Short mmCIF file of C-alpha atoms in Angstrom, two decimals:
data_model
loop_
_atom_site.label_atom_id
_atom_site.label_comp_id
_atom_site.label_asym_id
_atom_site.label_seq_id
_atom_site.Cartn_x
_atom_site.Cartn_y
_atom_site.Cartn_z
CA UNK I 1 80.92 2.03 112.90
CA UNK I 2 83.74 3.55 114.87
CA UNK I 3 85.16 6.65 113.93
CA UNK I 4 87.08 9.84 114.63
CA UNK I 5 86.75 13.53 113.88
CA UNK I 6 89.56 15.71 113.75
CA UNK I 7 88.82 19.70 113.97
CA UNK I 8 88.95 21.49 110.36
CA UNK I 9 92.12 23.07 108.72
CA UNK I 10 95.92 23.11 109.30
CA UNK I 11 97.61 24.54 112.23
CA UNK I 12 99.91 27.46 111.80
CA UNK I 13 101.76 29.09 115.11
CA UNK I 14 104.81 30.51 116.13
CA UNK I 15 107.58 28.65 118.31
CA UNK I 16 106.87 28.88 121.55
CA UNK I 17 103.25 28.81 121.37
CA UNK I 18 100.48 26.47 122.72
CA UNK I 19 99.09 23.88 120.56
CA UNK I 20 95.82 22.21 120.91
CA UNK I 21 94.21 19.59 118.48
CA UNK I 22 90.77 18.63 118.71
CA UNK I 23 89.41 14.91 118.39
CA UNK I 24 86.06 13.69 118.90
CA UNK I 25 85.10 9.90 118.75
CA UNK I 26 82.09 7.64 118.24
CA UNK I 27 82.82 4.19 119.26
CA UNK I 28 81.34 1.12 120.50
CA UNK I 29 82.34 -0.32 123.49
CA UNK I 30 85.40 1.26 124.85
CA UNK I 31 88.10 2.00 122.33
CA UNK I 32 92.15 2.66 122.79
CA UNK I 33 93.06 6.18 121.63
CA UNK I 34 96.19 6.89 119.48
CA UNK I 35 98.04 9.82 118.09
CA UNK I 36 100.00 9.79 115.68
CA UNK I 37 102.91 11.92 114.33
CA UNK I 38 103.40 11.94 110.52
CA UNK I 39 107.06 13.74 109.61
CA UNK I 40 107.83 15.33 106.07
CA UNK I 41 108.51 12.31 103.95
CA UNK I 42 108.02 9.82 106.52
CA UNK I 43 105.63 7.13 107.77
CA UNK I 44 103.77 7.67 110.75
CA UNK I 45 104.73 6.88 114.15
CA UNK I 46 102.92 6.80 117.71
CA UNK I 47 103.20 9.62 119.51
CA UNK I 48 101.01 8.37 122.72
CA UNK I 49 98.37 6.71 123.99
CA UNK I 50 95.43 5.99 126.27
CA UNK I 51 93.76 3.05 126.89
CA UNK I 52 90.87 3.43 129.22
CA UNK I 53 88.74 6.32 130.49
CA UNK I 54 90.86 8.94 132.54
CA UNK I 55 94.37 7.93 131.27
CA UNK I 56 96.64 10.68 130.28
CA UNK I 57 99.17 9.81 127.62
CA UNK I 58 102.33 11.68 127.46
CA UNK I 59 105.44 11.87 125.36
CA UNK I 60 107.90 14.65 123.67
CA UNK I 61 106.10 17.15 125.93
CA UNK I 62 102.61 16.17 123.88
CA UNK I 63 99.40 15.10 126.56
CA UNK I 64 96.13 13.93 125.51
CA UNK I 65 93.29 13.14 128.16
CA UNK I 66 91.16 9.88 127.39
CA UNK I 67 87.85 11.74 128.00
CA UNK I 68 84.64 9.16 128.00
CA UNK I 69 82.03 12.06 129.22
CA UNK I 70 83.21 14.05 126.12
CA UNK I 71 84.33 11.19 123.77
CA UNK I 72 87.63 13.01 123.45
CA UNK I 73 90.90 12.76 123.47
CA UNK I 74 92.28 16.49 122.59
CA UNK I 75 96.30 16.75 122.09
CA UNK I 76 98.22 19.29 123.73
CA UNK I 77 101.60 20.85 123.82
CA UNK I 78 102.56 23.73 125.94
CA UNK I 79 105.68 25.15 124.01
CA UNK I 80 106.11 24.30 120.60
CA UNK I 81 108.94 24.15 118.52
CA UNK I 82 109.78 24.01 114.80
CA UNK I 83 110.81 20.80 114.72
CA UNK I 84 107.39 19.63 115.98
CA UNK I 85 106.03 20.69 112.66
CA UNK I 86 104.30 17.57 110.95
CA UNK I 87 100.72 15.93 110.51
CA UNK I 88 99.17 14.35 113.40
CA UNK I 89 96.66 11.83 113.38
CA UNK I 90 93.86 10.93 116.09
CA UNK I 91 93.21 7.07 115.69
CA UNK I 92 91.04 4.10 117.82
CA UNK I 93 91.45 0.94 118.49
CA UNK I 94 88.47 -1.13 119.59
CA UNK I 95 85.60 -2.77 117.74
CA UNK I 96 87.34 -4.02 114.47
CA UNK I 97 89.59 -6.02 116.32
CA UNK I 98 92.80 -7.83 115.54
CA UNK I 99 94.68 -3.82 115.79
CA UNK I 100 92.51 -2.47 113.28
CA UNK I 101 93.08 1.80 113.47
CA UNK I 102 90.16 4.04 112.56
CA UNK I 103 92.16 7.46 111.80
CA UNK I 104 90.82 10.87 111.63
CA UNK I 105 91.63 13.30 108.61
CA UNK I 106 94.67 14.59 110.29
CA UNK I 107 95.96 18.11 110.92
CA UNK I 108 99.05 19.72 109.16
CA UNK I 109 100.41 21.85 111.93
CA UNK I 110 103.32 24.18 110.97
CA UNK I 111 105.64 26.17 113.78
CA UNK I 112 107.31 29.38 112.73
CA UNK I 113 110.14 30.34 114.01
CA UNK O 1 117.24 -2.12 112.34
CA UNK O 2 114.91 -2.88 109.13
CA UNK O 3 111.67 -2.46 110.67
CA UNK O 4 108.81 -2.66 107.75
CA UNK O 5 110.43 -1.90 104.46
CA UNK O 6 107.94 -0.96 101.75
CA UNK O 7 109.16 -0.75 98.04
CA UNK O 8 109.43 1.03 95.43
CA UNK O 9 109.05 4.67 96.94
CA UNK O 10 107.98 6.09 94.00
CA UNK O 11 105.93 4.94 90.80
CA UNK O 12 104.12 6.47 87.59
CA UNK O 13 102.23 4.19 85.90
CA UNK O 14 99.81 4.10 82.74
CA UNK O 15 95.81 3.55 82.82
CA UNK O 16 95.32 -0.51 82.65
CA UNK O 17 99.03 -1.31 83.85
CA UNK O 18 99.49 -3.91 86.75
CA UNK O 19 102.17 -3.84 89.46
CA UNK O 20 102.34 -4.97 92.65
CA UNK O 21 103.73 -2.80 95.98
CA UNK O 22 106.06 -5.17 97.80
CA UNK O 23 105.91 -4.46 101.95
CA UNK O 24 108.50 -6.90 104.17
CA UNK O 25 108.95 -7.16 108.04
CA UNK O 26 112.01 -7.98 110.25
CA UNK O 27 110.25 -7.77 113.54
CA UNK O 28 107.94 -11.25 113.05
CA UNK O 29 104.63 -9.30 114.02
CA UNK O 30 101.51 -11.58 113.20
CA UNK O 31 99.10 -8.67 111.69
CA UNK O 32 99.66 -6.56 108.57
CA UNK O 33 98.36 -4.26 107.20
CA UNK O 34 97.85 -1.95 103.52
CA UNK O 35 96.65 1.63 104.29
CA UNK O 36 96.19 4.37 101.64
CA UNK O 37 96.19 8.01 102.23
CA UNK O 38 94.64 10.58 100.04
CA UNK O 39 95.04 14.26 100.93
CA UNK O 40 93.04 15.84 103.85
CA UNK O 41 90.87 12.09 104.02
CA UNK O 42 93.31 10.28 106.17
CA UNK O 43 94.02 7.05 105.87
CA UNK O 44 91.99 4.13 104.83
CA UNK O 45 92.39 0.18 104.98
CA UNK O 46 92.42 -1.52 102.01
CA UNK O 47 93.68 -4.99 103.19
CA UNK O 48 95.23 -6.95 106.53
CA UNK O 49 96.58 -9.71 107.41
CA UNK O 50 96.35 -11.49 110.82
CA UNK O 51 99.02 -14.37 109.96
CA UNK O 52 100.32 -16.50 106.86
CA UNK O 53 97.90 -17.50 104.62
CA UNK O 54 95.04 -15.09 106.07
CA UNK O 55 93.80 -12.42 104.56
CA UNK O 56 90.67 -9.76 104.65
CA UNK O 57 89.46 -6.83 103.10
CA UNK O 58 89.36 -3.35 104.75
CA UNK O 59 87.32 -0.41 104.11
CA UNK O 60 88.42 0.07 100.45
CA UNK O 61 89.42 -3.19 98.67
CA UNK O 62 88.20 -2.60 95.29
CA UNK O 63 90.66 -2.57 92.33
CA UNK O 64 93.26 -4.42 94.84
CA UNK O 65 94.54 -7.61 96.01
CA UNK O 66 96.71 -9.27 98.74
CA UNK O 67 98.54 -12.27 99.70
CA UNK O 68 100.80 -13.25 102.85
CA UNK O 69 102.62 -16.67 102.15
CA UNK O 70 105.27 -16.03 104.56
CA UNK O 71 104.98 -14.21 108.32
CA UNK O 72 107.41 -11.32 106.97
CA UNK O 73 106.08 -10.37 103.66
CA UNK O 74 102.86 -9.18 102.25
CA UNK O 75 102.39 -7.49 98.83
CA UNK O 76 99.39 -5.19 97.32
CA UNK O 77 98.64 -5.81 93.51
CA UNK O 78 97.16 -3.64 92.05
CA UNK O 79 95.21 -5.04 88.62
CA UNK O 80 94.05 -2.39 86.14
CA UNK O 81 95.24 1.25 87.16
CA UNK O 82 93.34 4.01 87.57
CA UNK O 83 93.80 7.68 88.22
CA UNK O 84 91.47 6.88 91.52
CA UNK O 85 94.29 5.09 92.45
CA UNK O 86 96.70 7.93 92.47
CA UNK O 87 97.65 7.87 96.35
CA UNK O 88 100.49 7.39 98.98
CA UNK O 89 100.24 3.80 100.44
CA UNK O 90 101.48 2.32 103.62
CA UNK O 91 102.27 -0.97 104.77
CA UNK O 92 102.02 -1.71 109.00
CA UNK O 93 102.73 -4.47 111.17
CA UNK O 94 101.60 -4.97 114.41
CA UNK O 95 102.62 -7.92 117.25
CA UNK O 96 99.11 -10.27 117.93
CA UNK O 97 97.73 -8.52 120.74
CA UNK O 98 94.15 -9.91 122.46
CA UNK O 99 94.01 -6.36 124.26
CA UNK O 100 93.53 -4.82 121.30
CA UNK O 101 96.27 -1.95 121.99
CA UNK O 102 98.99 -2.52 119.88
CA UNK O 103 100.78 -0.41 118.48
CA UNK O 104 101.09 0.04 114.38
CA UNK O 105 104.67 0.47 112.74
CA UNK O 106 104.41 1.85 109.72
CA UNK O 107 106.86 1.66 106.23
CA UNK O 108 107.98 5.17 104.96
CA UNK O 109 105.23 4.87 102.50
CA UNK O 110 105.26 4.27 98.38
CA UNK O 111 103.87 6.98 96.52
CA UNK O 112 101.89 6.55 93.07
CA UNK O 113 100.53 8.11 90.29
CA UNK O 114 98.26 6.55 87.51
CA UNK O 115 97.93 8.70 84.65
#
């Protein structure tokens, strides 16, 4: 079935710095890709999107690349701050149906001041 | 505004006690759904909802059930506690979409703890 890896381990930088989350998918068909933003004490929220092969989805300063050669969709961030500190979730959308999110593990990042 | 408002927040309950999480939307989105999420695993469907009176199971149903009389509201019982229960759930709507796109909004989550 459809799934989604995220790379190993929290995330620990200092403000300022460049961020870069691996995800890897294995889907059929051709699946929406999500991130999500979890805040302390919070539910999650969408961050951005990408719904075909190519799209970039943007927002906050955050990019991910909906890569179909690769089956990835790796978030970026070119200067992060410490309010960006949270847990951020790679998720698909495609052969459940009816919005049905496969999330990956997440990844606790943490910025430093 | 309300957005999806999950109750209670927090909850300790005994081995073999019932309850049931009570999740309620303002925004009149058709699906619902009952995620849990266990530390460094993510999170996992235990139930949705595509309208009233329509429900399915998820990826981990067992030990829970559902029910979604009315567009806004759908509640998880839980029957029987146990410590494998022990998680943070979340409730999520979503508008019907046939693209397949939409977007989730999630509650702030209702933690629990079976001991």
């Amino acid at each position: 079935g459809d799934s989604v890896t995220q790379m190993e381990g929290p995330v620990t930088l200092s403000e300022e710095a460049f961020l870069t989350i691996n995800c890897t998918y294995t889907a059929t068909g051709y699946p929406s890709l999500f991130w999500y933003v979890q805040y302390p004490g919070e539910g999650l929220q969408l961050l951005l999107k990408a719904t075909k092969a190519d799209d970039k989805g943007s927002n906050k300063g955050f990019e991910a690349t909906y890569r179909k050669e690769t089956t990835s969709f790796h978030l970026e961030k070119g200067s992060v701050q410490v309010s960006d500190s949270a847990v951020y979730f790679c998720a698909l959308s495609g052969y459940y149906g009816n919005n049905r999110l496969a999330f990956g593990k997440g990844n606790q990042v943490v910025v430093i001041p | 505004n309300a957005g999806v408002t999950q109750t209670p927040k927090f909850r300790i309950l005994k081995i073999g006690q019932s309850m049931t999480l009570q999740c309620t939307q303002d925004m009149n989105h058709n699906y619902m759904y009952w995620y849990r999420q266990d530390p460094g695993m993510g999170l996992k469907l235990i139930y949705y909802s595509v309208g009233a009176g329509i429900t399915d199971k998820g990826e981990v149903p067992n030990g829970y059930n559902v029910s979604r009389s009315t567009t806004e509201d759908f509640p998880l019982r839980l029957e029987l506690a146990a410590p494998s229960q022990t998680s943070v759930y979340f409730c999520a709507s979503s508008p019907r979409d046939s693209s397949n796109t939409g977007e989730l909004f999630f509650g702030e989550g209702s933690r629990l703890t079976v001991l």
